[in-house]
Short mmCIF file of C-alpha atoms in Angstrom, two decimals:
data_model
loop_
_atom_site.label_atom_id
_atom_site.label_comp_id
_atom_site.label_asym_id
_atom_site.label_seq_id
_atom_site.Cartn_x
_atom_site.Cartn_y
_atom_site.Cartn_z
CA UNK A 438 0.00 0.00 0.00
CA UNK A 439 1.38 3.38 -1.01
CA UNK A 440 2.08 5.67 1.94
CA UNK A 441 0.35 9.01 2.10
CA UNK A 442 2.30 12.12 1.14
CA UNK A 443 2.74 13.95 4.48
CA UNK A 444 2.90 17.40 2.86
CA UNK A 445 -0.65 18.26 1.74
CA UNK A 446 -1.08 21.39 -0.37
CA UNK A 447 -4.85 21.80 -0.25
CA UNK A 448 -7.11 20.31 2.41
CA UNK A 449 -6.31 19.91 6.10
CA UNK A 450 -5.89 16.20 6.87
CA UNK A 451 -5.09 15.76 10.55
CA UNK A 452 -2.90 17.04 13.37
CA UNK A 453 -0.17 14.62 12.31
CA UNK A 454 0.41 16.55 9.10
CA UNK A 455 0.09 20.02 10.61
CA UNK A 456 3.19 21.95 11.59
CA UNK A 457 3.42 23.96 14.83
CA UNK A 458 1.00 26.90 15.37
CA UNK A 459 0.71 25.85 19.02
CA UNK A 460 0.56 29.37 20.42
CA UNK A 461 -1.96 30.45 17.77
CA UNK A 462 -4.13 27.41 18.52
CA UNK A 463 -4.10 28.24 22.23
CA UNK A 464 -5.06 31.84 21.49
CA UNK A 465 -8.06 30.80 19.39
CA UNK A 466 -9.24 28.26 21.97
CA UNK A 467 -8.89 30.89 24.71
CA UNK A 468 -11.11 33.24 22.71
CA UNK A 469 -13.70 30.49 22.19
CA UNK A 470 -13.69 29.50 25.87
CA UNK A 471 -14.20 33.11 26.92
CA UNK A 472 -16.94 33.54 24.26
CA UNK A 473 -15.11 36.30 22.42
CA UNK A 474 -15.00 36.65 18.65
CA UNK A 475 -11.63 36.53 16.89
CA UNK A 476 -10.42 37.64 13.46
CA UNK A 477 -7.50 35.79 11.87
CA UNK A 478 -5.59 37.82 9.30
CA UNK A 479 -2.76 36.62 7.08
CA UNK A 480 -1.57 36.84 3.53
CA UNK A 481 -3.01 34.22 1.20
CA UNK A 482 -1.89 30.60 1.51
CA UNK A 483 -0.06 31.12 4.78
CA UNK A 484 -2.25 28.55 6.50
CA UNK A 485 -5.14 30.39 8.16
CA UNK A 486 -7.78 27.98 6.81
CA UNK A 487 -5.73 24.95 7.88
CA UNK A 488 -5.30 26.57 11.32
CA UNK A 489 -9.07 26.95 11.73
CA UNK A 490 -9.64 23.33 10.71
CA UNK A 491 -6.82 22.23 13.01
CA UNK A 492 -8.53 24.10 15.84
CA UNK A 493 -11.85 22.38 15.01
CA UNK A 494 -10.04 19.03 14.94
CA UNK A 495 -8.72 19.83 18.42
CA UNK A 496 -12.20 20.78 19.69
CA UNK A 497 -14.39 18.20 17.94
CA UNK A 498 -14.58 15.90 20.99
CA UNK A 499 -16.18 18.61 23.11
CA UNK A 500 -19.89 17.90 23.38
CA UNK A 501 -20.69 21.46 24.41
CA UNK A 502 -19.64 22.87 21.03
CA UNK A 503 -20.94 22.61 17.48
CA UNK A 504 -18.34 23.68 14.92
CA UNK A 505 -19.10 25.17 11.51
CA UNK A 506 -16.78 26.42 8.79
CA UNK A 507 -17.64 27.98 5.46
CA UNK A 508 -15.78 29.99 2.85
CA UNK A 509 -17.54 32.96 1.25
CA UNK A 510 -14.78 33.92 -1.19
CA UNK A 511 -16.91 32.87 -4.19
CA UNK A 512 -20.11 34.59 -3.01
CA UNK A 513 -21.28 37.63 -4.91
CA UNK A 514 -24.18 38.85 -2.78
CA UNK A 515 -26.13 38.37 0.44
CA UNK A 516 -28.43 35.81 -1.20
CA UNK A 517 -25.50 33.49 -1.93
CA UNK A 518 -24.12 34.08 1.57
CA UNK A 519 -27.43 32.98 3.12
CA UNK A 520 -27.58 29.85 0.92
CA UNK A 521 -24.06 28.81 1.96
CA UNK A 522 -24.78 29.56 5.62
CA UNK A 523 -27.97 27.48 5.50
CA UNK A 524 -26.16 24.58 3.85
CA UNK A 525 -23.29 24.65 6.33
CA UNK A 526 -25.57 24.65 9.36
CA UNK A 527 -28.65 22.58 8.58
CA UNK A 528 -26.64 19.45 7.68
CA UNK A 529 -25.00 19.47 11.09
CA UNK A 530 -28.11 19.61 13.24
CA UNK A 531 -30.32 17.35 11.14
CA UNK A 532 -28.72 14.03 10.18
CA UNK A 533 -31.62 12.51 8.22
CA UNK A 534 -32.85 13.98 4.92
CA UNK A 535 -36.53 13.88 5.91
CA UNK A 536 -35.77 15.69 9.19
CA UNK A 537 -33.63 18.18 7.32
CA UNK A 538 -36.40 18.98 4.87
CA UNK A 539 -38.96 19.18 7.66
CA UNK A 540 -36.80 21.61 9.62
CA UNK A 541 -36.15 23.68 6.50
CA UNK A 542 -39.85 24.00 5.76
CA UNK A 543 -40.57 24.87 9.38
CA UNK A 544 -37.79 27.44 9.54
CA UNK A 545 -37.68 28.85 6.00
CA UNK A 546 -40.81 27.53 4.31
CA UNK A 547 -41.95 30.94 3.11
CA UNK A 548 -38.74 31.23 1.06
CA UNK A 549 -39.40 27.96 -0.84
CA UNK A 550 -36.25 26.08 0.25
CA UNK A 551 -34.81 23.55 -2.17
CA UNK A 552 -32.68 20.80 -0.62
CA UNK A 553 -30.20 18.83 -2.73
CA UNK A 554 -27.28 16.50 -1.96
CA UNK A 555 -23.88 16.34 -3.60
CA UNK A 556 -23.60 13.10 -5.59
CA UNK A 557 -20.04 12.41 -4.45
CA UNK A 558 -19.85 13.71 -0.87
CA UNK A 559 -23.50 13.52 0.09
CA UNK A 560 -23.25 17.00 1.61
CA UNK A 561 -26.55 18.89 1.72
CA UNK A 562 -27.02 22.12 -0.18
CA UNK A 563 -29.81 24.60 0.44
CA UNK A 564 -31.14 27.10 -2.08
CA UNK A 565 -33.66 29.71 -1.02
CA UNK A 566 -35.80 31.82 -3.31
CA UNK A 567 -35.17 35.34 -1.99
CA UNK A 568 -36.48 38.18 -4.10
CA UNK A 569 -36.42 41.28 -1.91
CA UNK A 570 -34.05 42.72 0.69
CA UNK A 571 -36.77 42.23 3.30
CA UNK A 572 -36.88 38.51 2.51
CA UNK A 573 -33.11 38.28 2.91
CA UNK A 574 -33.34 39.98 6.31
CA UNK A 575 -36.17 37.69 7.39
CA UNK A 576 -34.39 34.51 6.27
CA UNK A 577 -31.19 35.52 8.05
CA UNK A 578 -33.16 36.31 11.21
CA UNK A 579 -34.87 32.90 11.00
CA UNK A 580 -31.53 31.08 10.69
CA UNK A 581 -30.03 32.85 13.71
CA UNK A 582 -33.22 32.34 15.69
CA UNK A 583 -32.90 28.63 14.95
CA UNK A 584 -29.27 28.67 16.11
CA UNK A 585 -30.18 30.53 19.29
CA UNK A 586 -32.52 27.69 20.19
CA UNK A 587 -29.77 25.05 20.12
CA UNK A 588 -28.45 23.68 23.40
CA UNK A 589 -24.81 23.63 22.30
CA UNK A 590 -22.55 26.63 21.98
CA UNK A 591 -22.09 27.34 18.30
CA UNK A 592 -18.75 28.28 16.74
CA UNK A 593 -19.01 29.69 13.22
CA UNK A 594 -15.88 30.30 11.16
CA UNK A 595 -16.32 32.47 8.07
CA UNK A 596 -13.33 32.47 5.74
CA UNK A 597 -12.57 35.49 3.52
CA UNK A 598 -15.02 37.55 5.56
CA UNK A 599 -14.01 40.79 3.84
CA UNK A 600 -16.09 39.59 0.87
CA UNK A 601 -19.23 40.98 2.51
CA UNK A 602 -17.97 44.51 1.80
CA UNK A 603 -18.36 43.88 -1.95
CA UNK A 604 -22.00 42.74 -1.78
CA UNK A 605 -24.35 45.04 -3.73
CA UNK A 606 -27.02 45.10 -1.00
CA UNK A 607 -27.05 48.01 1.42
CA UNK A 608 -26.36 47.67 5.16
CA UNK A 609 -25.05 44.09 4.97
CA UNK A 610 -22.56 44.73 7.77
CA UNK A 611 -25.25 46.14 10.06
CA UNK A 612 -27.63 43.30 9.26
CA UNK A 613 -25.09 40.59 10.02
CA UNK A 614 -23.81 42.34 13.13
CA UNK A 615 -27.35 42.64 14.52
CA UNK A 616 -28.08 38.94 14.05
CA UNK A 617 -24.73 37.76 15.45
CA UNK A 618 -24.99 40.05 18.45
CA UNK A 619 -28.52 38.87 19.25
CA UNK A 620 -27.39 35.24 19.66
CA UNK A 621 -25.84 34.61 23.07
CA UNK A 622 -24.63 31.09 22.22
CA UNK A 623 -22.65 31.99 19.08
CA UNK A 624 -18.92 32.74 18.88
CA UNK A 625 -17.48 33.89 15.57
CA UNK A 626 -14.13 33.23 13.93
CA UNK A 627 -13.61 35.60 11.03
CA UNK A 628 -10.66 35.20 8.72
CA UNK A 629 -9.31 36.74 5.56
CA UNK A 630 -6.34 37.89 3.55
CA UNK A 631 -7.25 41.53 2.94
CA UNK A 632 -5.50 43.04 5.95
CA UNK A 633 -6.50 46.63 5.27
CA UNK A 634 -10.19 45.85 4.77
CA UNK A 635 -10.51 43.52 7.77
CA UNK A 636 -8.81 45.95 10.12
CA UNK A 637 -11.13 48.68 8.86
CA UNK A 638 -14.19 46.45 9.39
CA UNK A 639 -13.42 45.94 13.07
CA UNK A 640 -11.50 49.09 13.97
CA UNK A 641 -13.42 51.88 12.23
CA UNK A 642 -15.70 53.60 14.75
CA UNK A 643 -18.36 54.25 12.11
CA UNK A 644 -18.76 50.59 11.07
CA UNK A 645 -21.21 48.11 12.68
CA UNK A 646 -18.54 45.52 13.57
CA UNK A 647 -16.44 48.11 15.46
CA UNK A 648 -14.55 46.45 18.36
CA UNK A 649 -16.65 43.28 18.12
CA UNK A 650 -13.64 41.02 17.61
CA UNK A 651 -10.06 40.50 18.73
CA UNK A 652 -7.24 39.96 16.22
CA UNK A 653 -4.74 37.24 15.46
CA UNK A 654 -2.15 38.21 12.84
CA UNK A 655 -0.73 35.01 11.43
CA UNK A 656 3.02 35.03 10.73
CA UNK A 657 5.31 32.51 9.08
CA UNK A 658 6.17 29.29 10.91
CA UNK A 659 9.49 29.32 12.77
CA UNK A 660 12.13 27.90 10.41
CA UNK A 661 13.72 25.56 12.97
CA UNK A 662 10.33 24.06 13.79
CA UNK A 663 9.53 23.70 10.11
CA UNK A 664 12.87 21.97 9.46
CA UNK A 665 12.17 19.56 12.31
CA UNK A 666 8.68 18.84 10.97
CA UNK A 667 9.89 18.16 7.42
CA UNK A 668 12.83 16.03 8.51
CA UNK A 669 10.61 13.99 10.85
CA UNK A 670 8.26 12.95 8.06
CA UNK A 671 11.07 11.92 5.73
CA UNK A 672 12.67 9.97 8.56
CA UNK A 673 9.36 8.29 9.36
CA UNK A 674 9.34 6.95 5.80
CA UNK A 675 12.88 5.66 6.18
CA UNK A 676 14.34 8.52 4.16
CA UNK A 677 16.78 11.32 4.83
CA UNK A 678 16.90 14.93 3.67
CA UNK A 679 20.08 16.98 4.09
CA UNK A 680 20.15 20.10 6.23
CA UNK A 681 21.26 22.31 3.34
CA UNK A 682 18.27 21.01 1.36
CA UNK A 683 15.95 22.05 4.19
CA UNK A 684 17.54 25.49 4.37
CA UNK A 685 17.25 25.93 0.61
CA UNK A 686 13.56 25.00 0.60
CA UNK A 687 12.68 27.44 3.36
CA UNK A 688 14.81 30.26 1.94
CA UNK A 689 13.66 29.77 -1.64
CA UNK A 690 9.99 29.66 -0.59
CA UNK A 691 10.59 32.56 1.83
CA UNK A 692 9.12 30.47 4.64
CA UNK A 693 5.65 30.76 3.08
CA UNK A 694 3.60 27.72 4.12
CA UNK A 695 1.91 26.82 0.83
CA UNK A 696 5.09 27.09 -1.24
CA UNK A 697 7.16 25.15 1.30
CA UNK A 698 4.50 22.43 1.26
CA UNK A 699 4.43 22.36 -2.54
CA UNK A 700 8.19 21.81 -2.80
CA UNK A 701 8.25 19.19 -0.03
CA UNK A 702 5.30 17.41 -1.60
CA UNK A 703 7.17 17.15 -4.92
CA UNK A 704 10.45 16.10 -3.30
CA UNK A 705 8.66 13.41 -1.28
CA UNK A 706 6.81 12.15 -4.36
CA UNK A 707 10.08 11.76 -6.25
CA UNK A 708 10.81 8.80 -3.98
CA UNK A 709 14.54 9.34 -3.39
CA UNK A 710 15.87 7.72 -0.22
CA UNK A 711 18.70 10.18 0.42
CA UNK A 712 17.70 13.71 -0.66
CA UNK A 713 20.50 16.18 -1.30
CA UNK A 714 20.52 19.77 -2.55
CA UNK A 715 20.71 19.02 -6.32
CA UNK A 716 17.56 16.88 -5.97
CA UNK A 717 15.65 19.77 -4.42
CA UNK A 718 16.91 22.26 -6.99
CA UNK A 719 15.74 19.97 -9.76
CA UNK A 720 12.26 19.94 -8.23
CA UNK A 721 12.09 23.72 -7.96
CA UNK A 722 13.22 24.07 -11.57
CA UNK A 723 10.49 21.64 -12.67
CA UNK A 724 7.88 23.69 -10.78
CA UNK A 725 8.97 26.88 -12.54
CA UNK A 726 8.99 25.22 -15.95
CA UNK A 727 5.43 24.00 -15.37
CA UNK A 728 4.26 27.47 -14.40
CA UNK A 729 6.06 29.39 -17.13
CA UNK A 730 3.09 29.36 -19.58
CA UNK A 731 0.85 30.74 -16.82
CA UNK A 732 3.28 33.49 -15.90
CA UNK A 733 3.79 34.47 -19.53
CA UNK A 734 0.09 35.33 -19.72
CA UNK A 735 0.68 38.20 -17.28
CA UNK A 736 2.62 40.08 -19.94
CA UNK A 737 -0.55 40.25 -22.05
CA UNK A 738 -2.88 40.70 -19.09
CA UNK A 739 -1.07 43.75 -17.67
CA UNK A 740 -0.10 47.12 -19.05
CA UNK A 741 3.57 47.67 -19.82
CA UNK A 742 4.05 49.79 -16.68
CA UNK A 743 2.24 47.26 -14.46
CA UNK A 744 4.31 44.38 -15.82
CA UNK A 745 7.54 46.32 -15.39
CA UNK A 746 6.66 47.08 -11.76
CA UNK A 747 5.71 43.44 -11.11
CA UNK A 748 9.10 42.31 -12.43
CA UNK A 749 10.91 44.95 -10.38
CA UNK A 750 9.22 43.88 -7.13
CA UNK A 751 10.04 40.25 -7.97
CA UNK A 752 13.70 41.14 -8.47
CA UNK A 753 13.79 42.89 -5.10
CA UNK A 754 11.75 40.12 -3.37
CA UNK A 755 10.14 42.89 -1.30
CA UNK A 756 10.20 46.68 -1.54
CA UNK A 757 9.33 49.22 1.15
CA UNK A 758 9.44 52.41 -0.91
CA UNK A 759 8.25 51.57 -4.43
CA UNK A 760 8.01 55.26 -5.37
CA UNK A 761 11.52 56.17 -4.20
CA UNK A 762 13.80 57.71 -6.82
CA UNK A 763 16.41 54.96 -6.33
CA UNK A 764 13.89 52.19 -7.07
CA UNK A 765 12.35 54.06 -10.00
CA UNK A 766 15.75 54.73 -11.55
CA UNK A 767 17.13 51.23 -11.03
CA UNK A 768 14.26 49.61 -12.94
CA UNK A 769 13.42 52.51 -15.31
CA UNK A 770 9.83 52.68 -14.07
CA UNK A 771 9.10 56.28 -15.00
CA UNK A 772 7.13 58.74 -12.89
CA UNK A 773 6.18 58.01 -9.28
CA UNK A 774 2.52 58.79 -10.03
CA UNK A 775 2.46 56.03 -12.67
CA UNK A 776 3.98 53.55 -10.20
CA UNK A 777 1.31 54.41 -7.60
CA UNK A 778 -1.42 53.65 -10.15
CA UNK A 779 0.29 50.39 -11.11
CA UNK A 780 0.61 49.39 -7.44
CA UNK A 781 -3.14 49.82 -6.97
CA UNK A 782 -3.86 47.79 -10.10
CA UNK A 783 -1.56 44.94 -9.08
CA UNK A 784 -3.07 44.84 -5.58
CA UNK A 785 -6.57 44.74 -7.07
CA UNK A 786 -5.55 41.83 -9.30
CA UNK A 787 -4.11 40.09 -6.20
CA UNK A 788 -0.65 39.86 -7.77
CA UNK A 789 1.08 41.78 -5.00
CA UNK A 790 0.53 41.99 -1.26
CA UNK A 791 1.20 44.93 1.03
CA UNK A 792 1.93 44.41 4.72
CA UNK A 793 3.24 47.12 7.05
CA UNK A 794 4.15 49.21 4.03
CA UNK A 795 6.22 46.45 2.40
CA UNK A 796 5.18 45.18 -1.02
CA UNK A 797 5.90 41.63 -2.21
CA UNK A 798 4.51 39.17 -4.72
CA UNK A 799 1.51 37.06 -3.72
CA UNK A 800 2.91 34.11 -5.65
CA UNK A 801 6.40 33.32 -4.34
CA UNK A 802 7.17 31.10 -7.34
CA UNK A 803 6.52 34.02 -9.67
#
């Protein structure tokens, strides 16, 4: 039987394949135990979703809690948000299809609920017919009223929470805040990658979610701990990876969780018993060759000035003052005003990421 690759790059598997984050886990659990909401912020693919699922894995044996996670990144409006919320919750509390449908009709019958099941996973999906803003408000109120009546404490994790700010409906923030606040048995975990927007959501005095959540800013995993984790899994399979290989992986991927996992996944899959630096370099070269056609598309997708700036930031790895005369001159980027416009465009396209005034590429491989 083929052994499982211990370096997953997509879904959370189990605690065995999860590296560190012990202090972050404790912080989240402390917030849950004290019934305080928490917002987890990190750049994309640094592991915030895996951390939430790791926390739920840690808490799943507790009978006093019901744990719910859903990702709203793909939602375009409040209607889609409500459908995903309904699907995530109703399947937990009602195990049998007939009970599920009965509860749906009782709770949301006026909105003509349609219940379907995924052919592969069997997961329930709820679709409500909501025509007016009033119906959306009423359906959301009905869902939270249902949750308030549950005996367990309810933990709801909403990934990419900043998406609600792009919904076309008015007063979405106020509507959600009102319903969440009215439920004494609900604790929220918000998470997302748009640092600026999430901080504004919870720190701006004029916004409904003002000071309704604490913050956890997720950083990179300590390199020594990551080395130990990687080495342990190779050793467990009767294999060895050299220390300079480990250092190269972490340096080349800039310690970014997803990209470290991707390299380790490929190196492990190669099947070598004794991994040395040339083996790892060959893997990273293969990754870049695979992605070259994708990256070449950017030259046609971006304006000349945007592409030039993207390349310049890549060459620097990270840049603190992208409109400084030294940076502009070194890469022949033209006027500072043009660079500012290009920065905004690249951020909007999610090609670059700004944190504490430092700009870097979202995709480390690029």
